[in-house]
PDB file of N, CA and C in Angstrom:
ATOM      1  N   MET A1182       0.961  -0.995   0.061  1.00  0.00           N
ATOM      2  CA  MET A1182      -0.121   0.010   0.040  1.00  0.00           C
ATOM      3  C   MET A1182       0.943   1.334   0.023  1.00  0.00           C
ATOM      4  N   VAL A1183       2.022   1.185   0.786  1.00  0.00           N
ATOM      5  CA  VAL A1183       2.887   2.485   0.943  1.00  0.00           C
ATOM      6  C   VAL A1183       3.503   2.592  -0.498  1.00  0.00           C
ATOM      7  N   LYS A1184       3.997   1.518  -1.106  1.00  0.00           N
ATOM      8  CA  LYS A1184       4.642   1.656  -2.580  1.00  0.00           C
ATOM      9  C   LYS A1184       3.486   2.165  -3.451  1.00  0.00           C
ATOM     10  N   LYS A1185       2.387   1.881  -3.345  1.00  0.00           N
ATOM     11  CA  LYS A1185       1.391   2.371  -4.358  1.00  0.00           C
ATOM     12  C   LYS A1185       1.325   3.839  -4.191  1.00  0.00           C
ATOM     13  N   ALA A1186       1.059   4.261  -2.957  1.00  0.00           N
ATOM     14  CA  ALA A1186       1.141   5.697  -2.689  1.00  0.00           C
ATOM     15  C   ALA A1186       2.245   6.533  -3.110  1.00  0.00           C
ATOM     16  N   LEU A1187       3.490   5.963  -2.685  1.00  0.00           N
ATOM     17  CA  LEU A1187       4.664   6.701  -3.203  1.00  0.00           C
ATOM     18  C   LEU A1187       4.748   6.809  -4.806  1.00  0.00           C
ATOM     19  N   LEU A1188       4.402   5.738  -5.452  1.00  0.00           N
ATOM     20  CA  LEU A1188       4.239   5.819  -6.898  1.00  0.00           C
ATOM     21  C   LEU A1188       3.417   6.757  -7.270  1.00  0.00           C
ATOM     22  N   THR A1189       2.222   7.002  -6.760  1.00  0.00           N
ATOM     23  CA  THR A1189       1.167   7.870  -7.186  1.00  0.00           C
ATOM     24  C   THR A1189       1.811   9.265  -7.000  1.00  0.00           C
ATOM     25  N   TYR A1190       2.307   9.572  -5.860  1.00  0.00           N
ATOM     26  CA  TYR A1190       2.739  10.839  -5.515  1.00  0.00           C
ATOM     27  C   TYR A1190       3.825  11.074  -6.462  1.00  0.00           C
ATOM     28  N   ALA A1191       4.949  10.435  -6.771  1.00  0.00           N
ATOM     29  CA  ALA A1191       5.871  10.477  -7.804  1.00  0.00           C
ATOM     30  C   ALA A1191       5.475  10.657  -9.261  1.00  0.00           C
ATOM     31  N   LEU A1192       4.332  10.106  -9.716  1.00  0.00           N
ATOM     32  CA  LEU A1192       3.744  10.408 -10.947  1.00  0.00           C
ATOM     33  C   LEU A1192       3.090  11.696 -10.991  1.00  0.00           C
ATOM     34  N   ALA A1193       2.384  12.107  -9.943  1.00  0.00           N
ATOM     35  CA  ALA A1193       1.868  13.385  -9.824  1.00  0.00           C
ATOM     36  C   ALA A1193       2.953  14.518  -9.833  1.00  0.00           C
ATOM     37  N   ALA A1194       4.052  14.279  -9.124  1.00  0.00           N
ATOM     38  CA  ALA A1194       5.050  15.354  -9.190  1.00  0.00           C
ATOM     39  C   ALA A1194       5.373  15.449 -10.479  1.00  0.00           C
ATOM     40  N   GLY A1195       5.760  14.414 -11.206  1.00  0.00           N
ATOM     41  CA  GLY A1195       6.391  14.463 -12.517  1.00  0.00           C
ATOM     42  C   GLY A1195       5.433  15.128 -13.530  1.00  0.00           C
ATOM     43  N   VAL A1196       4.052  15.012 -13.334  1.00  0.00           N
ATOM     44  CA  VAL A1196       3.239  15.590 -14.206  1.00  0.00           C
ATOM     45  C   VAL A1196       3.256  17.076 -13.950  1.00  0.00           C
ATOM     46  N   LEU A1197       3.399  17.534 -12.621  1.00  0.00           N
ATOM     47  CA  LEU A1197       3.322  18.953 -12.312  1.00  0.00           C
ATOM     48  C   LEU A1197       4.686  19.730 -12.691  1.00  0.00           C
ATOM     49  N   ILE A1198       5.730  19.043 -12.453  1.00  0.00           N
ATOM     50  CA  ILE A1198       7.116  19.653 -12.642  1.00  0.00           C
ATOM     51  C   ILE A1198       7.469  19.419 -14.172  1.00  0.00           C
ATOM     52  N   GLY A1199       7.172  18.600 -14.892  1.00  0.00           N
ATOM     53  CA  GLY A1199       7.407  18.358 -16.328  1.00  0.00           C
ATOM     54  C   GLY A1199       7.315  19.521 -17.054  1.00  0.00           C
ATOM     55  N   PRO A1200       6.133  20.197 -17.151  1.00  0.00           N
ATOM     56  CA  PRO A1200       5.869  21.368 -17.858  1.00  0.00           C
ATOM     57  C   PRO A1200       6.670  22.674 -17.600  1.00  0.00           C
ATOM     58  N   LEU A1201       7.412  22.494 -16.201  1.00  0.00           N
ATOM     59  CA  LEU A1201       8.287  23.783 -15.995  1.00  0.00           C
ATOM     60  C   LEU A1201       9.624  23.612 -16.388  1.00  0.00           C
ATOM     61  N   SER A1202      10.063  22.555 -17.211  1.00  0.00           N
ATOM     62  CA  SER A1202      11.253  22.300 -17.618  1.00  0.00           C
ATOM     63  C   SER A1202      11.868  23.692 -18.409  1.00  0.00           C
ATOM     64  N   THR A1203      12.871  23.813 -18.651  1.00  0.00           N
ATOM     65  CA  THR A1203      13.465  25.019 -19.434  1.00  0.00           C
ATOM     66  C   THR A1203      13.816  24.869 -20.834  1.00  0.00           C
ATOM     67  N   ALA A1204      13.376  23.637 -21.344  1.00  0.00           N
ATOM     68  CA  ALA A1204      13.555  23.340 -22.724  1.00  0.00           C
ATOM     69  C   ALA A1204      12.827  24.244 -23.650  1.00  0.00           C
ATOM     70  N   GLY A1205      13.384  24.980 -24.491  1.00  0.00           N
ATOM     71  CA  GLY A1205      12.482  25.836 -25.428  1.00  0.00           C
ATOM     72  C   GLY A1205      12.642  27.291 -25.087  1.00  0.00           C
ATOM     73  N   TRP A1206      13.401  27.565 -23.949  1.00  0.00           N
ATOM     74  CA  TRP A1206      13.449  29.221 -23.564  1.00  0.00           C
ATOM     75  C   TRP A1206      14.734  29.572 -24.198  1.00  0.00           C
ATOM     76  N   ALA A1207      14.837  30.839 -24.731  1.00  0.00           N
ATOM     77  CA  ALA A1207      15.990  31.240 -25.342  1.00  0.00           C
ATOM     78  C   ALA A1207      15.814  32.849 -25.141  1.00  0.00           C
ATOM     79  N   ALA A1208      16.970  33.464 -24.993  1.00  0.00           N
ATOM     80  CA  ALA A1208      17.216  34.948 -25.328  1.00  0.00           C
ATOM     81  C   ALA A1208      16.051  35.737 -24.634  1.00  0.00           C
ATOM     82  N   GLY A1209      15.675  35.483 -23.455  1.00  0.00           N
ATOM     83  CA  GLY A1209      14.671  36.301 -22.747  1.00  0.00           C
ATOM     84  C   GLY A1209      13.295  35.966 -23.136  1.00  0.00           C
ATOM     85  N   GLY A1210      12.956  34.692 -23.715  1.00  0.00           N
ATOM     86  CA  GLY A1210      11.690  34.295 -23.943  1.00  0.00           C
ATOM     87  C   GLY A1210      11.477  32.981 -24.562  1.00  0.00           C
ATOM     88  N   TYR A1211      10.346  32.589 -24.859  1.00  0.00           N
ATOM     89  CA  TYR A1211       9.988  31.456 -25.541  1.00  0.00           C
ATOM     90  C   TYR A1211      10.181  31.569 -27.033  1.00  0.00           C
ATOM     91  N   VAL A1212      10.970  30.397 -27.669  1.00  0.00           N
ATOM     92  CA  VAL A1212      11.112  30.324 -28.970  1.00  0.00           C
ATOM     93  C   VAL A1212      10.347  29.196 -29.563  1.00  0.00           C
ATOM     94  N   GLN A1213       9.096  29.628 -30.115  1.00  0.00           N
ATOM     95  CA  GLN A1213       8.190  28.508 -30.568  1.00  0.00           C
ATOM     96  C   GLN A1213       8.803  28.006 -31.752  1.00  0.00           C
ATOM     97  N   GLY A1214       8.855  26.634 -31.790  1.00  0.00           N
ATOM     98  CA  GLY A1214       9.187  25.845 -32.920  1.00  0.00           C
ATOM     99  C   GLY A1214      10.666  25.783 -33.325  1.00  0.00           C
ATOM    100  N   ALA A1215      11.424  26.436 -32.324  1.00  0.00           N
ATOM    101  CA  ALA A1215      12.867  26.505 -32.527  1.00  0.00           C
ATOM    102  C   ALA A1215      13.432  25.266 -31.851  1.00  0.00           C
ATOM    103  N   SER A1216      14.539  24.846 -32.516  1.00  0.00           N
ATOM    104  CA  SER A1216      15.256  23.754 -31.826  1.00  0.00           C
ATOM    105  C   SER A1216      16.813  24.137 -32.114  1.00  0.00           C
ATOM    106  N   GLY A1217      17.557  23.539 -31.323  1.00  0.00           N
ATOM    107  CA  GLY A1217      19.011  23.602 -31.440  1.00  0.00           C
ATOM    108  C   GLY A1217      19.764  23.664 -30.169  1.00  0.00           C
ATOM    109  N   PRO A1218      21.077  23.876 -30.081  1.00  0.00           N
ATOM    110  CA  PRO A1218      21.659  23.680 -28.754  1.00  0.00           C
ATOM    111  C   PRO A1218      21.442  24.828 -27.946  1.00  0.00           C
ATOM    112  N   MET A1219      21.418  24.634 -26.854  1.00  0.00           N
ATOM    113  CA  MET A1219      21.079  25.677 -25.735  1.00  0.00           C
ATOM    114  C   MET A1219      22.403  26.015 -25.092  1.00  0.00           C
ATOM    115  N   GLY A1220      22.417  27.202 -24.557  1.00  0.00           N
ATOM    116  CA  GLY A1220      23.487  27.627 -23.771  1.00  0.00           C
ATOM    117  C   GLY A1220      23.174  28.374 -22.656  1.00  0.00           C
ATOM    118  N   VAL A1221      23.853  28.594 -21.547  1.00  0.00           N
ATOM    119  CA  VAL A1221      23.622  29.251 -20.272  1.00  0.00           C
ATOM    120  C   VAL A1221      24.671  30.270 -19.986  1.00  0.00           C
ATOM    121  N   VAL A1222      24.379  31.456 -19.947  1.00  0.00           N
ATOM    122  CA  VAL A1222      25.170  32.778 -19.564  1.00  0.00           C
ATOM    123  C   VAL A1222      25.899  32.439 -18.255  1.00  0.00           C
ATOM    124  N   GLU A1223      27.162  32.520 -18.394  1.00  0.00           N
ATOM    125  CA  GLU A1223      27.807  32.145 -16.948  1.00  0.00           C
ATOM    126  C   GLU A1223      28.713  33.479 -16.594  1.00  0.00           C
ATOM    127  N   THR A1224      28.073  34.542 -16.260  1.00  0.00           N
ATOM    128  CA  THR A1224      28.645  35.834 -15.742  1.00  0.00           C
ATOM    129  C   THR A1224      27.915  36.219 -14.420  1.00  0.00           C
ATOM    130  N   ARG A1225      28.558  37.125 -13.917  1.00  0.00           N
ATOM    131  CA  ARG A1225      27.862  37.701 -12.704  1.00  0.00           C
ATOM    132  C   ARG A1225      27.180  39.094 -13.053  1.00  0.00           C
ATOM    133  N   ALA A1226      27.707  39.602 -14.231  1.00  0.00           N
ATOM    134  CA  ALA A1226      26.974  40.955 -14.684  1.00  0.00           C
ATOM    135  C   ALA A1226      26.525  40.580 -16.175  1.00  0.00           C
ATOM    136  N   PRO A1227      25.645  41.558 -16.551  1.00  0.00           N
ATOM    137  CA  PRO A1227      25.011  41.356 -17.891  1.00  0.00           C
ATOM    138  C   PRO A1227      26.177  41.114 -19.079  1.00  0.00           C
ATOM    139  N   LEU A1228      25.755  40.355 -20.037  1.00  0.00           N
ATOM    140  CA  LEU A1228      26.810  39.933 -20.954  1.00  0.00           C
ATOM    141  C   LEU A1228      26.364  40.637 -22.221  1.00  0.00           C
ATOM    142  N   ASN A1229      27.409  41.305 -22.867  1.00  0.00           N
ATOM    143  CA  ASN A1229      27.091  42.052 -24.156  1.00  0.00           C
ATOM    144  C   ASN A1229      27.095  40.983 -25.327  1.00  0.00           C
ATOM    145  N   VAL A1230      25.899  41.461 -26.035  1.00  0.00           N
ATOM    146  CA  VAL A1230      25.825  40.597 -27.420  1.00  0.00           C
ATOM    147  C   VAL A1230      26.213  41.665 -28.402  1.00  0.00           C
ATOM    148  N   ARG A1231      27.166  41.153 -29.249  1.00  0.00           N
ATOM    149  CA  ARG A1231      27.833  41.978 -30.153  1.00  0.00           C
ATOM    150  C   ARG A1231      27.528  41.801 -31.653  1.00  0.00           C
ATOM    151  N   GLU A1232      27.615  42.809 -32.423  1.00  0.00           N
ATOM    152  CA  GLU A1232      27.096  42.777 -33.779  1.00  0.00           C
ATOM    153  C   GLU A1232      28.086  41.701 -34.445  1.00  0.00           C
ATOM    154  N   ARG A1233      29.386  41.793 -34.258  1.00  0.00           N
ATOM    155  CA  ARG A1233      30.063  40.853 -34.898  1.00  0.00           C
ATOM    156  C   ARG A1233      30.971  40.105 -33.866  1.00  0.00           C
ATOM    157  N   PRO A1234      31.803  38.858 -34.324  1.00  0.00           N
ATOM    158  CA  PRO A1234      32.399  38.234 -33.018  1.00  0.00           C
ATOM    159  C   PRO A1234      33.662  38.726 -32.838  1.00  0.00           C
ATOM    160  N   THR A1235      33.680  40.082 -32.267  1.00  0.00           N
ATOM    161  CA  THR A1235      34.810  40.480 -31.754  1.00  0.00           C
ATOM    162  C   THR A1235      34.504  41.669 -30.593  1.00  0.00           C
ATOM    163  N   VAL A1236      35.361  41.768 -29.638  1.00  0.00           N
ATOM    164  CA  VAL A1236      35.022  42.599 -28.385  1.00  0.00           C
ATOM    165  C   VAL A1236      35.010  44.121 -28.933  1.00  0.00           C
ATOM    166  N   TYR A1237      35.596  44.496 -30.152  1.00  0.00           N
ATOM    167  CA  TYR A1237      35.696  45.789 -30.797  1.00  0.00           C
ATOM    168  C   TYR A1237      34.254  46.103 -31.512  1.00  0.00           C
ATOM    169  N   SER A1238      33.287  45.282 -31.744  1.00  0.00           N
ATOM    170  CA  SER A1238      32.190  45.332 -32.489  1.00  0.00           C
ATOM    171  C   SER A1238      31.168  46.088 -31.406  1.00  0.00           C
ATOM    172  N   ASP A1239      30.111  46.743 -32.191  1.00  0.00           N
ATOM    173  CA  ASP A1239      29.060  47.373 -31.370  1.00  0.00           C
ATOM    174  C   ASP A1239      28.329  46.286 -30.485  1.00  0.00           C
ATOM    175  N   VAL A1240      27.763  46.784 -29.278  1.00  0.00           N
ATOM    176  CA  VAL A1240      26.877  46.094 -28.592  1.00  0.00           C
ATOM    177  C   VAL A1240      25.486  46.218 -29.054  1.00  0.00           C
ATOM    178  N   VAL A1241      24.782  45.228 -29.382  1.00  0.00           N
ATOM    179  CA  VAL A1241      23.449  45.296 -29.854  1.00  0.00           C
ATOM    180  C   VAL A1241      22.317  44.951 -28.607  1.00  0.00           C
ATOM    181  N   LYS A1242      22.682  44.241 -27.739  1.00  0.00           N
ATOM    182  CA  LYS A1242      21.815  43.852 -26.475  1.00  0.00           C
ATOM    183  C   LYS A1242      22.678  43.355 -25.424  1.00  0.00           C
ATOM    184  N   LYS A1243      21.995  43.063 -24.380  1.00  0.00           N
ATOM    185  CA  LYS A1243      22.636  42.575 -23.232  1.00  0.00           C
ATOM    186  C   LYS A1243      21.768  41.213 -22.687  1.00  0.00           C
ATOM    187  N   LEU A1244      22.467  40.141 -22.128  1.00  0.00           N
ATOM    188  CA  LEU A1244      21.901  39.167 -21.631  1.00  0.00           C
ATOM    189  C   LEU A1244      22.150  38.900 -20.161  1.00  0.00           C
ATOM    190  N   HIS A1245      21.307  38.519 -19.387  1.00  0.00           N
ATOM    191  CA  HIS A1245      21.386  38.404 -17.952  1.00  0.00           C
ATOM    192  C   HIS A1245      22.077  37.160 -17.580  1.00  0.00           C
ATOM    193  N   PRO A1246      22.569  37.099 -16.362  1.00  0.00           N
ATOM    194  CA  PRO A1246      23.400  36.182 -15.803  1.00  0.00           C
ATOM    195  C   PRO A1246      22.499  34.793 -15.801  1.00  0.00           C
ATOM    196  N   GLN A1247      22.884  33.744 -16.027  1.00  0.00           N
ATOM    197  CA  GLN A1247      22.140  32.517 -16.003  1.00  0.00           C
ATOM    198  C   GLN A1247      20.931  32.335 -16.979  1.00  0.00           C
ATOM    199  N   GLN A1248      20.880  33.305 -17.840  1.00  0.00           N
ATOM    200  CA  GLN A1248      20.066  33.369 -18.897  1.00  0.00           C
ATOM    201  C   GLN A1248      20.188  32.246 -19.794  1.00  0.00           C
ATOM    202  N   ARG A1249      19.064  31.443 -20.343  1.00  0.00           N
ATOM    203  CA  ARG A1249      19.269  30.359 -21.388  1.00  0.00           C
ATOM    204  C   ARG A1249      19.169  31.234 -22.718  1.00  0.00           C
ATOM    205  N   VAL A1250      20.081  30.684 -23.720  1.00  0.00           N
ATOM    206  CA  VAL A1250      19.913  31.215 -25.085  1.00  0.00           C
ATOM    207  C   VAL A1250      19.961  29.996 -25.894  1.00  0.00           C
ATOM    208  N   LEU A1251      19.461  30.399 -27.075  1.00  0.00           N
ATOM    209  CA  LEU A1251      19.468  29.288 -28.271  1.00  0.00           C
ATOM    210  C   LEU A1251      20.552  29.733 -29.030  1.00  0.00           C
ATOM    211  N   LEU A1252      21.488  28.669 -29.446  1.00  0.00           N
ATOM    212  CA  LEU A1252      22.691  28.990 -30.311  1.00  0.00           C
ATOM    213  C   LEU A1252      22.580  28.439 -31.680  1.00  0.00           C
ATOM    214  N   VAL A1253      22.865  29.155 -32.599  1.00  0.00           N
ATOM    215  CA  VAL A1253      22.780  28.684 -33.916  1.00  0.00           C
ATOM    216  C   VAL A1253      24.037  28.012 -34.627  1.00  0.00           C
ATOM    217  N   CYS A1254      25.171  28.526 -34.277  1.00  0.00           N
ATOM    218  CA  CYS A1254      26.590  28.058 -34.812  1.00  0.00           C
ATOM    219  C   CYS A1254      27.639  28.845 -34.166  1.00  0.00           C
ATOM    220  N   GLN A1255      28.782  28.388 -34.408  1.00  0.00           N
ATOM    221  CA  GLN A1255      30.030  28.793 -33.691  1.00  0.00           C
ATOM    222  C   GLN A1255      31.016  29.181 -34.787  1.00  0.00           C
ATOM    223  N   THR A1256      31.784  30.216 -34.511  1.00  0.00           N
ATOM    224  CA  THR A1256      32.949  30.551 -35.264  1.00  0.00           C
ATOM    225  C   THR A1256      33.970  30.925 -34.497  1.00  0.00           C
ATOM    226  N   ARG A1257      35.234  31.090 -35.137  1.00  0.00           N
ATOM    227  CA  ARG A1257      36.465  31.805 -34.421  1.00  0.00           C
ATOM    228  C   ARG A1257      36.175  33.295 -34.715  1.00  0.00           C
ATOM    229  N   GLY A1258      36.512  34.049 -33.696  1.00  0.00           N
ATOM    230  CA  GLY A1258      36.517  35.349 -33.735  1.00  0.00           C
ATOM    231  C   GLY A1258      37.818  36.007 -32.810  1.00  0.00           C
ATOM    232  N   GLY A1259      37.437  37.182 -32.430  1.00  0.00           N
ATOM    233  CA  GLY A1259      38.437  37.799 -31.260  1.00  0.00           C
ATOM    234  C   GLY A1259      38.605  36.960 -30.124  1.00  0.00           C
ATOM    235  N   TRP A1260      39.808  36.816 -29.646  1.00  0.00           N
ATOM    236  CA  TRP A1260      40.142  36.199 -28.427  1.00  0.00           C
ATOM    237  C   TRP A1260      39.393  36.821 -27.223  1.00  0.00           C
ATOM    238  N   VAL A1261      38.746  36.106 -26.260  1.00  0.00           N
ATOM    239  CA  VAL A1261      38.498  36.505 -24.994  1.00  0.00           C
ATOM    240  C   VAL A1261      38.878  35.545 -23.823  1.00  0.00           C
ATOM    241  N   ASP A1262      39.780  36.151 -23.106  1.00  0.00           N
ATOM    242  CA  ASP A1262      40.370  35.458 -22.061  1.00  0.00           C
ATOM    243  C   ASP A1262      40.883  34.051 -22.383  1.00  0.00           C
ATOM    244  N   GLY A1263      41.700  34.055 -23.466  1.00  0.00           N
ATOM    245  CA  GLY A1263      42.173  32.795 -24.158  1.00  0.00           C
ATOM    246  C   GLY A1263      41.275  31.744 -24.949  1.00  0.00           C
ATOM    247  N   ASN A1264      40.052  32.436 -25.171  1.00  0.00           N
ATOM    248  CA  ASN A1264      39.029  31.639 -25.993  1.00  0.00           C
ATOM    249  C   ASN A1264      38.544  32.297 -27.253  1.00  0.00           C
ATOM    250  N   PRO A1265      38.952  31.840 -28.468  1.00  0.00           N
ATOM    251  CA  PRO A1265      38.569  32.480 -29.633  1.00  0.00           C
ATOM    252  C   PRO A1265      37.083  32.139 -30.277  1.00  0.00           C
ATOM    253  N   VAL A1266      36.456  31.279 -29.559  1.00  0.00           N
ATOM    254  CA  VAL A1266      35.039  30.893 -30.074  1.00  0.00           C
ATOM    255  C   VAL A1266      34.042  31.848 -29.808  1.00  0.00           C
ATOM    256  N   TRP A1267      33.126  32.031 -30.752  1.00  0.00           N
ATOM    257  CA  TRP A1267      31.911  32.934 -30.337  1.00  0.00           C
ATOM    258  C   TRP A1267      30.706  32.080 -30.979  1.00  0.00           C
ATOM    259  N   TYR A1268      29.654  32.261 -30.297  1.00  0.00           N
ATOM    260  CA  TYR A1268      28.206  31.643 -30.727  1.00  0.00           C
ATOM    261  C   TYR A1268      27.441  32.764 -31.309  1.00  0.00           C
ATOM    262  N   ARG A1269      26.614  32.279 -32.259  1.00  0.00           N
ATOM    263  CA  ARG A1269      25.752  33.203 -33.004  1.00  0.00           C
ATOM    264  C   ARG A1269      24.329  32.776 -32.277  1.00  0.00           C
ATOM    265  N   LEU A1270      23.532  33.801 -31.842  1.00  0.00           N
ATOM    266  CA  LEU A1270      22.265  33.536 -31.069  1.00  0.00           C
ATOM    267  C   LEU A1270      21.212  33.589 -32.104  1.00  0.00           C
ATOM    268  N   HIS A1271      20.248  32.775 -31.757  1.00  0.00           N
ATOM    269  CA  HIS A1271      19.050  32.457 -32.567  1.00  0.00           C
ATOM    270  C   HIS A1271      18.166  33.634 -32.311  1.00  0.00           C
ATOM    271  N   GLY A1272      17.501  34.229 -33.606  1.00  0.00           N
ATOM    272  CA  GLY A1272      16.455  35.261 -33.267  1.00  0.00           C
ATOM    273  C   GLY A1272      17.123  36.571 -33.205  1.00  0.00           C
ATOM    274  N   SER A1273      18.527  36.670 -33.549  1.00  0.00           N
ATOM    275  CA  SER A1273      19.187  38.152 -33.411  1.00  0.00           C
ATOM    276  C   SER A1273      20.383  38.086 -34.209  1.00  0.00           C
ATOM    277  N   LYS A1274      20.823  39.121 -34.532  1.00  0.00           N
ATOM    278  CA  LYS A1274      21.938  39.165 -35.389  1.00  0.00           C
ATOM    279  C   LYS A1274      23.234  39.404 -34.414  1.00  0.00           C
ATOM    280  N   GLY A1275      23.298  38.606 -33.397  1.00  0.00           N
ATOM    281  CA  GLY A1275      24.172  38.999 -32.232  1.00  0.00           C
ATOM    282  C   GLY A1275      25.027  37.764 -32.099  1.00  0.00           C
ATOM    283  N   TRP A1276      26.283  38.240 -31.493  1.00  0.00           N
ATOM    284  CA  TRP A1276      27.177  36.909 -31.074  1.00  0.00           C
ATOM    285  C   TRP A1276      27.698  37.188 -29.632  1.00  0.00           C
ATOM    286  N   VAL A1277      27.955  36.122 -29.200  1.00  0.00           N
ATOM    287  CA  VAL A1277      28.471  35.983 -27.798  1.00  0.00           C
ATOM    288  C   VAL A1277      29.798  35.364 -27.688  1.00  0.00           C
ATOM    289  N   SER A1278      30.665  35.724 -26.768  1.00  0.00           N
ATOM    290  CA  SER A1278      31.923  35.032 -26.569  1.00  0.00           C
ATOM    291  C   SER A1278      31.493  33.695 -25.682  1.00  0.00           C
ATOM    292  N   ALA A1279      32.170  32.490 -26.334  1.00  0.00           N
ATOM    293  CA  ALA A1279      31.970  31.306 -25.724  1.00  0.00           C
ATOM    294  C   ALA A1279      32.699  31.277 -24.276  1.00  0.00           C
ATOM    295  N   ARG A1280      33.532  32.137 -24.193  1.00  0.00           N
ATOM    296  CA  ARG A1280      34.132  32.337 -22.838  1.00  0.00           C
ATOM    297  C   ARG A1280      33.060  32.502 -21.617  1.00  0.00           C
ATOM    298  N   TYR A1281      32.009  33.094 -21.901  1.00  0.00           N
ATOM    299  CA  TYR A1281      30.975  33.332 -20.947  1.00  0.00           C
ATOM    300  C   TYR A1281      29.559  32.777 -21.234  1.00  0.00           C
ATOM    301  N   VAL A1282      29.618  31.874 -22.177  1.00  0.00           N
ATOM    302  CA  VAL A1282      28.205  31.009 -22.396  1.00  0.00           C
ATOM    303  C   VAL A1282      28.684  29.460 -22.334  1.00  0.00           C
ATOM    304  N   HIS A1283      28.134  28.812 -21.503  1.00  0.00           N
ATOM    305  CA  HIS A1283      28.235  27.352 -21.424  1.00  0.00           C
ATOM    306  C   HIS A1283      27.373  26.647 -22.299  1.00  0.00           C
ATOM    307  N   ASN A1284      27.732  25.926 -23.318  1.00  0.00           N
ATOM    308  CA  ASN A1284      26.829  25.280 -24.316  1.00  0.00           C
ATOM    309  C   ASN A1284      26.489  23.832 -23.698  1.00  0.00           C
ATOM    310  N   LEU A1285      25.319  23.705 -23.650  1.00  0.00           N
ATOM    311  CA  LEU A1285      24.546  22.476 -23.023  1.00  0.00           C
ATOM    312  C   LEU A1285      24.547  21.191 -24.095  1.00  0.00           C
ATOM    313  N   GLN A1286      24.737  21.572 -25.275  1.00  0.00           N
ATOM    314  CA  GLN A1286      24.980  20.521 -26.393  1.00  0.00           C
ATOM    315  C   GLN A1286      25.875  21.078 -27.233  1.00  0.00           C
ATOM    316  N   PRO A1287      26.537  20.189 -28.194  1.00  0.00           N
ATOM    317  CA  PRO A1287      27.484  20.503 -29.190  1.00  0.00           C
ATOM    318  C   PRO A1287      26.707  21.511 -30.239  1.00  0.00           C
ATOM    319  N   VAL A1288      27.808  22.428 -30.620  1.00  0.00           N
ATOM    320  CA  VAL A1288      27.027  23.502 -31.529  1.00  0.00           C
ATOM    321  C   VAL A1288      27.886  23.459 -32.815  1.00  0.00           C
ATOM    322  N   ARG A1289      27.056  23.298 -33.987  1.00  0.00           N
ATOM    323  CA  ARG A1289      27.919  23.152 -35.242  1.00  0.00           C
ATOM    324  C   ARG A1289      28.616  24.454 -35.716  1.00  0.00           C
ATOM    325  N   PRO A1290      29.563  24.253 -36.368  1.00  0.00           N
ATOM    326  CA  PRO A1290      30.356  25.394 -37.276  1.00  0.00           C
ATOM    327  C   PRO A1290      29.449  26.258 -37.983  1.00  0.00           C
ATOM    328  N   CYS A1291      29.614  27.546 -38.103  1.00  0.00           N
ATOM    329  CA  CYS A1291      28.814  28.504 -39.030  1.00  0.00           C
ATOM    330  C   CYS A1291      29.274  28.221 -40.427  1.00  0.00           C
TER     331      CYS A1291
END
């Protein structure tokens, strides 16, 4: 009887918590129908999104710490703390340094 009750509670919790997962969230909102590798901003302060993959390019927007973003592809650009990799963001014409974004899945080359 106790095992049946525990199983019932576990199933109910899974039904309630499942829809709260973060899959599908990117760049400050839900991207409907979008799929691809996700990344998490790993900074303490807002992260600059650049027009091109270099720190000398104009800032087009900022991302918040721990924000999840959808990554389109990666390329080599200007070095940031020993890392030359930059990610292109889905839904914007912006780039972020891989030094400050942890990719949760492999990201294809551009």
